[in-house]
Structure formats: C-alpha cells, structure tokens
C-alpha cells in the first residue's frame, strides 16, 4: 500500500475535483484512494 502527498499551488478550490474533501483549516486536505494506494492532496486555504 503506497501513499503519496501532493501540494497544489494554484487557484483556490483547484484540487476539489481531484479528491474527497477532508480537514480544512489554514490548509485543506483532499483524499483520493485508488485500489491499495492513497493520495493526499494539500491545498493552502488561508493565512491567519
């Protein structure tokens, strides 16, 4: 089982079509599972 973490730097909400939305605070996590492998997509949301 593999895991890959990917940072997305682009327009706000760009990663929402790539995976299921998870935790949201200063950064938003999106999760994608393909078979035994998972991808965590990290997108900056805001700066306090």
Short mmCIF file of C-alpha atoms in Angstrom, two decimals:
data_model
loop_
_atom_site.label_atom_id
_atom_site.label_comp_id
_atom_site.label_asym_id
_atom_site.label_seq_id
_atom_site.Cartn_x
_atom_site.Cartn_y
_atom_site.Cartn_z
CA UNK A 1 0.00 0.00 0.00
CA UNK A 2 1.56 3.28 -1.12
CA UNK A 3 0.88 6.82 0.00
CA UNK A 4 1.72 9.98 -1.90
CA UNK A 5 1.41 13.56 -0.58
CA UNK A 6 0.97 16.28 -3.20
CA UNK A 7 0.91 20.06 -2.69
CA UNK A 8 -1.32 22.01 -5.08
CA UNK A 9 -0.35 25.63 -5.64
CA UNK A 10 -2.88 27.37 -7.82
CA UNK A 11 -6.31 29.00 -7.71
CA UNK A 12 -8.40 28.37 -4.58
CA UNK A 13 -10.54 25.24 -4.95
CA UNK A 14 -8.46 23.81 -7.80
CA UNK A 15 -8.00 20.46 -6.04
CA UNK A 16 -11.69 19.91 -5.23
CA UNK A 17 -12.19 17.90 -8.42
CA UNK A 18 -9.22 15.65 -7.63
CA UNK A 19 -10.35 14.03 -4.37
CA UNK A 20 -12.76 13.94 -1.44
CA UNK A 21 -12.50 16.95 0.87
CA UNK A 22 -11.09 16.22 4.32
CA UNK A 23 -9.83 18.51 7.06
CA UNK A 24 -9.93 22.26 6.42
CA UNK A 25 -8.16 24.99 8.41
CA UNK A 26 -5.22 27.03 7.08
CA UNK A 27 -4.74 24.20 4.60
CA UNK A 28 -7.28 21.84 3.06
CA UNK A 29 -6.68 18.13 2.62
CA UNK A 30 -8.27 16.16 -0.21
CA UNK A 31 -8.06 12.37 -0.19
CA UNK A 32 -8.03 10.04 -3.16
CA UNK A 33 -7.85 6.25 -2.99
CA UNK A 34 -7.10 4.03 -5.97
CA UNK A 35 -7.06 0.36 -5.05
CA UNK A 36 -4.48 -0.09 -2.28
CA UNK A 37 -2.83 3.29 -2.89
CA UNK A 38 -3.78 6.67 -1.43
CA UNK A 39 -3.00 10.23 -2.45
CA UNK A 40 -3.31 13.15 -0.03
CA UNK A 41 -3.64 16.45 -1.84
CA UNK A 42 -2.75 19.53 0.23
CA UNK A 43 -4.01 22.96 -0.80
CA UNK A 44 -3.36 26.25 1.06
CA UNK A 45 -6.67 27.80 2.14
CA UNK A 46 -5.91 30.99 4.05
CA UNK A 47 -3.32 32.73 6.12
CA UNK A 48 -4.43 33.94 9.59
#
